[in-house]
CSV table of C-alpha atoms in Angstrom, one decimal:
chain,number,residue,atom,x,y,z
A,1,UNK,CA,0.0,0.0,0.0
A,2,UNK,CA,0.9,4.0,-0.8
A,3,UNK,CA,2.5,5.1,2.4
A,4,UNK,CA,0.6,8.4,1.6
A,5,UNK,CA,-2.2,6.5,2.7
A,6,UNK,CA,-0.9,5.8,6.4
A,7,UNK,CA,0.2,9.5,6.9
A,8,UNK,CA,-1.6,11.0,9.4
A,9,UNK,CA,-2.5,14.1,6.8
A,10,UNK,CA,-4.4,11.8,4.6
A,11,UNK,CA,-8.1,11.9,4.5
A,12,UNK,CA,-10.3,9.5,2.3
A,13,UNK,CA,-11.6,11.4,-0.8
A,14,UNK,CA,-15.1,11.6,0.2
A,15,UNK,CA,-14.1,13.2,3.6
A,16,UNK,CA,-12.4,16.0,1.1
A,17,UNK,CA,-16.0,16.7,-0.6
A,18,UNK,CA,-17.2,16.7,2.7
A,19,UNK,CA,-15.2,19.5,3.7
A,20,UNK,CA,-16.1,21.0,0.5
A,21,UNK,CA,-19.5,20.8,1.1
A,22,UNK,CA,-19.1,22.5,4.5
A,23,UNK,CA,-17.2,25.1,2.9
A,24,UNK,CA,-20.1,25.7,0.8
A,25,UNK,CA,-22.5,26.1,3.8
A,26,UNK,CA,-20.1,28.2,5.8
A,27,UNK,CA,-19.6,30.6,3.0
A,28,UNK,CA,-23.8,30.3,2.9
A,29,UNK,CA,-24.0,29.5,-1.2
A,30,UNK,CA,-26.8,26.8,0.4
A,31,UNK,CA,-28.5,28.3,3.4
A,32,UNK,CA,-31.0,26.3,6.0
A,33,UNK,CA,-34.0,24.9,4.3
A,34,UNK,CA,-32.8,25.5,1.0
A,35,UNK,CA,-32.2,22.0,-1.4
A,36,UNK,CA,-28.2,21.4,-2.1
A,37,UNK,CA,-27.3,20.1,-5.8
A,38,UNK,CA,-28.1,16.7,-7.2
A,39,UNK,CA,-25.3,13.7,-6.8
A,40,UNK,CA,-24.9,13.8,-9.7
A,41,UNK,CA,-24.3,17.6,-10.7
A,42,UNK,CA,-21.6,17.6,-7.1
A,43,UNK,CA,-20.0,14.9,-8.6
A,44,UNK,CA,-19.4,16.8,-11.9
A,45,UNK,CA,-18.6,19.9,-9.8
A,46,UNK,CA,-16.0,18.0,-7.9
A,47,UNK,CA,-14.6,16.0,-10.5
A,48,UNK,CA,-15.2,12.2,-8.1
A,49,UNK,CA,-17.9,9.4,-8.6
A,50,UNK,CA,-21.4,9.9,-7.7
A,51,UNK,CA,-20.8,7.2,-4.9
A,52,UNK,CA,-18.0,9.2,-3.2
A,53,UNK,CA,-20.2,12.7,-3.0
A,54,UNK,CA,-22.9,10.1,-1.8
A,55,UNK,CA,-21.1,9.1,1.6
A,56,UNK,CA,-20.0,12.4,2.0
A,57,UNK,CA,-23.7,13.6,1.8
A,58,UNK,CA,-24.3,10.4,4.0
A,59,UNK,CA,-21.6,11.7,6.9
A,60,UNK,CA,-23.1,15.1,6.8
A,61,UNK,CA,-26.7,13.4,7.1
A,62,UNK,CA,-25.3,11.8,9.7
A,63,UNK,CA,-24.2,15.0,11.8
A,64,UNK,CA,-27.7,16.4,11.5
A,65,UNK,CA,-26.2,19.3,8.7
A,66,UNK,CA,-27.7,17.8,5.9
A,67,UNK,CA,-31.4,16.0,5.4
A,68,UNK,CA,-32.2,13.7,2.7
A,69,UNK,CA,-36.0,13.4,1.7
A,70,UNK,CA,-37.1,10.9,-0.2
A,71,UNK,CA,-38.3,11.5,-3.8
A,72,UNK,CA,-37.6,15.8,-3.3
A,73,UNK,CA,-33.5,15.8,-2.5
A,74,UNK,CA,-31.5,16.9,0.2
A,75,UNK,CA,-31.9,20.1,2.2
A,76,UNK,CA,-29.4,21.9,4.4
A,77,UNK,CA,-30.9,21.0,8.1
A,78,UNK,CA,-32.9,24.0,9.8
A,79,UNK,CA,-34.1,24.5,13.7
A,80,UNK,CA,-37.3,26.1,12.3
A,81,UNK,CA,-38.5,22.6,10.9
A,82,UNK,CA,-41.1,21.0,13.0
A,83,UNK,CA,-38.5,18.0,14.7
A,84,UNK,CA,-35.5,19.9,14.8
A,85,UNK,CA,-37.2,23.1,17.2
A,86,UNK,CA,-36.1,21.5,20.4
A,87,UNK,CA,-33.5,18.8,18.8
A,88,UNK,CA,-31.2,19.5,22.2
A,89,UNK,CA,-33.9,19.7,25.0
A,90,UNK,CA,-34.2,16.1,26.6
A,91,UNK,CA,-36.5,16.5,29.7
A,92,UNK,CA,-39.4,14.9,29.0
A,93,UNK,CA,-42.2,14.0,31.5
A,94,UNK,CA,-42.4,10.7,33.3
A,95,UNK,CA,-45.6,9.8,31.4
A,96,UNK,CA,-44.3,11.0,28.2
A,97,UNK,CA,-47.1,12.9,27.8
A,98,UNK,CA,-46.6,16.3,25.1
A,99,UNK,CA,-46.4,19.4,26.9
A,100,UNK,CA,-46.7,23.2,25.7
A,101,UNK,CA,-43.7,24.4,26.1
A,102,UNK,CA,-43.4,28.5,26.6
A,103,UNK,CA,-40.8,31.0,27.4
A,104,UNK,CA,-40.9,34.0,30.2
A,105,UNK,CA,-38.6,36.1,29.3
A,106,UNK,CA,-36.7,37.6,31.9
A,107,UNK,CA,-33.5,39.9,30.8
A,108,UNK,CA,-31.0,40.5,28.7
A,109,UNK,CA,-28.1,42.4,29.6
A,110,UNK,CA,-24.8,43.5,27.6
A,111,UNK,CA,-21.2,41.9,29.7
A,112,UNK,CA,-17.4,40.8,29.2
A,113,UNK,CA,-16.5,37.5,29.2
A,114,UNK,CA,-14.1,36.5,31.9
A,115,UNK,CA,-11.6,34.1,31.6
A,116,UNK,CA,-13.8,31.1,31.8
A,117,UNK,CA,-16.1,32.3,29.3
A,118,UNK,CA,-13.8,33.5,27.1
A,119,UNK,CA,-11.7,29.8,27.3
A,120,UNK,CA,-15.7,28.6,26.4
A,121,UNK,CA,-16.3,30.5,23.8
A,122,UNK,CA,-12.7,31.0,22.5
A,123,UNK,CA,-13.0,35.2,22.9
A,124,UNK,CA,-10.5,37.5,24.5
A,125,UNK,CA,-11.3,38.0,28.6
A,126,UNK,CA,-12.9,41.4,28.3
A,127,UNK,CA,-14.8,40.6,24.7
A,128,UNK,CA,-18.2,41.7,24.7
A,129,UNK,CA,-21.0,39.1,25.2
A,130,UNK,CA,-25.1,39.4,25.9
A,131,UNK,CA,-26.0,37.5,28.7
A,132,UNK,CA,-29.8,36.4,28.5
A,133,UNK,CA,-32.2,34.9,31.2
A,134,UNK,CA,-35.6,33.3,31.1
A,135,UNK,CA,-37.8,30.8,31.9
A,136,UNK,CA,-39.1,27.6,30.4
A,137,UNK,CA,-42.6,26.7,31.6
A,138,UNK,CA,-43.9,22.9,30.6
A,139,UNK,CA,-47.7,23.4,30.4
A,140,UNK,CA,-48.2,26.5,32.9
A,141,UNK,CA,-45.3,24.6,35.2
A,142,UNK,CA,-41.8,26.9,35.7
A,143,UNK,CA,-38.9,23.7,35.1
A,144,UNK,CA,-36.2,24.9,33.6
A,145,UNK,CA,-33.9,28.5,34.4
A,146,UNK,CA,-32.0,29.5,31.3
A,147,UNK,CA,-28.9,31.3,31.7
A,148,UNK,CA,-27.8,32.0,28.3
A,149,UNK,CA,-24.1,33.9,26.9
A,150,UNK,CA,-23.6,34.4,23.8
A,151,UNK,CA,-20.3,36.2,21.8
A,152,UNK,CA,-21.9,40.3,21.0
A,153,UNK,CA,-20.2,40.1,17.4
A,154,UNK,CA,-21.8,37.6,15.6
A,155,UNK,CA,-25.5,38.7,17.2
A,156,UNK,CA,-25.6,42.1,16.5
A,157,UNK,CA,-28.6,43.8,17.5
A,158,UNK,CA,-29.8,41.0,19.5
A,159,UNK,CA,-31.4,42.3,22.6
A,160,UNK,CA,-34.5,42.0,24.8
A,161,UNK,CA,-37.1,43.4,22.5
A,162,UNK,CA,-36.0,40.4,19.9
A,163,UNK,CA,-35.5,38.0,22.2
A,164,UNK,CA,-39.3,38.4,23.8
A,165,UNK,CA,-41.1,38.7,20.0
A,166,UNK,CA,-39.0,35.2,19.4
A,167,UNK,CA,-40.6,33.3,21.6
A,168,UNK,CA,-39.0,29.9,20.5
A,169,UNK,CA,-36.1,28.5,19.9
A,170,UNK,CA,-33.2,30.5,20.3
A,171,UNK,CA,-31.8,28.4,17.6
A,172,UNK,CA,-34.1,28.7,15.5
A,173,UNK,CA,-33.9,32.7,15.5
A,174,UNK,CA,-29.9,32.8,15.8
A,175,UNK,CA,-30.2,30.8,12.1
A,176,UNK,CA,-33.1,32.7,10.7
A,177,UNK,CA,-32.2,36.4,12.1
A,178,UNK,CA,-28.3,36.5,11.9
A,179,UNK,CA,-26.8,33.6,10.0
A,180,UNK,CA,-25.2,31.3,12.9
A,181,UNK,CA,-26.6,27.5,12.6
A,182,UNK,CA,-26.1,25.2,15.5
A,183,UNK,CA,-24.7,22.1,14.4
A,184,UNK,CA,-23.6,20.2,17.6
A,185,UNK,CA,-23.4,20.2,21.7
A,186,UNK,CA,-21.8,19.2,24.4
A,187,UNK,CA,-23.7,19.2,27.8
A,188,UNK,CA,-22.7,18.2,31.7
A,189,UNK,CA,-24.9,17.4,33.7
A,190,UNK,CA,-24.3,18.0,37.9
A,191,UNK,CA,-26.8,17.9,40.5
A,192,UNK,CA,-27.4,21.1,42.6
A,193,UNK,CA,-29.1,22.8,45.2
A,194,UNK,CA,-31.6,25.3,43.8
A,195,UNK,CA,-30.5,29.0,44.8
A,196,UNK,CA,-31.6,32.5,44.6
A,197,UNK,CA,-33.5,34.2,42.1
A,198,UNK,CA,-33.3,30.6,40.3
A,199,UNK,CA,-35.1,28.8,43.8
A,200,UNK,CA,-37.8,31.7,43.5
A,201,UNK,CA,-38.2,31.6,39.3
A,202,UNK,CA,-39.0,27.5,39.8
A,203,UNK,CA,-40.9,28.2,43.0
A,204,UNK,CA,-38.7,26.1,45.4
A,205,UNK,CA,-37.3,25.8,48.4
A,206,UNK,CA,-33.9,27.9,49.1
A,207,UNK,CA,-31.6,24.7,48.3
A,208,UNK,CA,-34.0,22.1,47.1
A,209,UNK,CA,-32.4,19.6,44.3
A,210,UNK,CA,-32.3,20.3,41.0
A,211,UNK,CA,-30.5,18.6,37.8
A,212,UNK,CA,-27.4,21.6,36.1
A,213,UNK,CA,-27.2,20.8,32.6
A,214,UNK,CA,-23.9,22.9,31.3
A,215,UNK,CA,-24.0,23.2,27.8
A,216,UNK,CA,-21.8,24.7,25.2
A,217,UNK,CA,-23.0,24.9,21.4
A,218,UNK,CA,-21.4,24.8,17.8
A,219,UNK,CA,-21.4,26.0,14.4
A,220,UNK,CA,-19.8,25.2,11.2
A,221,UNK,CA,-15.9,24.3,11.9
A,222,UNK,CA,-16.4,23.5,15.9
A,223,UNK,CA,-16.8,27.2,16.7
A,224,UNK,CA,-18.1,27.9,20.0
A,225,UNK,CA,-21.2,30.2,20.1
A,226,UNK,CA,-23.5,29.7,22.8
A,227,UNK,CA,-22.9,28.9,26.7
A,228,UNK,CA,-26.6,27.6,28.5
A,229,UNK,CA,-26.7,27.1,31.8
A,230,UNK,CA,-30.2,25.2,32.1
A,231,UNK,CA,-31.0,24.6,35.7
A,232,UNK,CA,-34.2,21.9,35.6
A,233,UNK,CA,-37.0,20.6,38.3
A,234,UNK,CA,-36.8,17.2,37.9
A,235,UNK,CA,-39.6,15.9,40.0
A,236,UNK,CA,-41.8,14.4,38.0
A,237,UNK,CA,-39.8,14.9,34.7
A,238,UNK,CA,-36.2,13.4,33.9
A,239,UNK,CA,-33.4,13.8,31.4
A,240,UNK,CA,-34.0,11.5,28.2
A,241,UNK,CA,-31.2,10.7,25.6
A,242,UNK,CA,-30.8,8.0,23.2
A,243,UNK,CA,-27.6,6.7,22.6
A,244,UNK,CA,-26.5,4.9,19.4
């Protein structure tokens, strides 16, 4: 065998289109929702097989970027599709009943990250961030304090006003308002004593239990966007995930 193909630089050909492709989405010629070329026309573009720009579309399907439908073609993935709204929220009731799910919004200040936030979200200490609160209410019920931080530079312009008309997913309006798609997360999860204006937002007890879920999102390329803090009542709802 080629020992170019044991270097540690070497990446399978389809891997190549798929960083093509996600060159393509970061530079936004294809932007959420919209349909992405035919096989067969990426294949001509890239100069490889149709089977090769396949598993590359397959690998990006995979990661939740790209969505295939059958018979229509394959769309760049959007958080405004019905499914994909509240693809990171996993607490779900006990009886697995559907909820309605609302927001209280609660403020939204202007800040500098400090040298923990700024590690998070790979910004200077000092850069300017907008820190966002509010609450999560499961049919009428407070369960889950949002404590949000996001990098000032790539939201311009987001502030209370927007965050309050939204109403949603926050995901949903970074992607549809200015440009920045979540792709991935990484969550911890801690257990906690509930404190402060968080114990009074849930309506609990000055250190009663609840469940920390850290979580730190991405966009195109691994970068950092979004620190949540989601602190959760967990009484009669728990923390689902499927693992594959």
């Amino acid at each position: 065998m080629d020992k170019h193909y044991n270097s540690p630089s070497y990446k399978p050909l389809y891997d190549q289109i798929k960083v093509l492709l996600t060159q393509s989405l970061i530079g936004g010629e294809w932007r959420p929702g919209d349909m992405i070329p035919s096989e067969i026309e990426l294949a001509g573009r890239y100069k490889v097989s149709q089977g090769t720009v396949r598993k590359a579309i397959d690998a990006l399907a995979t990661e939740n970027i790209l969505i295939r439908r059958q018979g229509k073609g394959t769309f760049v993935a959007t958080h405004s599709a019905e499914g994909m709204k509240l693809r990171f929220l996993r607490l779900t009731s006990v009886d697995g009943q559907k909820e309605l799910l609302q927001n209280e919004f609660i403020s939204c200040t202007k800040g500098k990250a400090d040298v923990r936030m700024g590690q998070i979200l790979d910004l200077k200490a000092g850069a300017s961030t907008i820190e966002i609160k509010r609450l999560l209410t499961f049919s009428g019920r407070p369960l889950i304090f949002d404590h949000i931080v996001v990098p000032a530079a790539p939201f311009k312009g987001l502030n209370g006003t927007r965050v309050e008309e939204n109403n949603g997913s926050m995901y949903s309006m970074y992607e549809s308002e200015f440009g920045v798609r979540m792709i991935r997360a990484e969550e911890r999860l801690t257990a906690v004593g509930a404190k402060g204006e968080v114990a009074k937002a849930l309506g609990l007890k000055e250190g009663e239990p609840i469940l920390s879920i850290e979580r730190v999102s991405f966009t195109y390329g691994d970068k950092p966007m979004e620190w949540r803090l989601g602190l959760c009542v967990t009484d009669n709802h728990h923390y689902m995930n499927e693992l594959e």
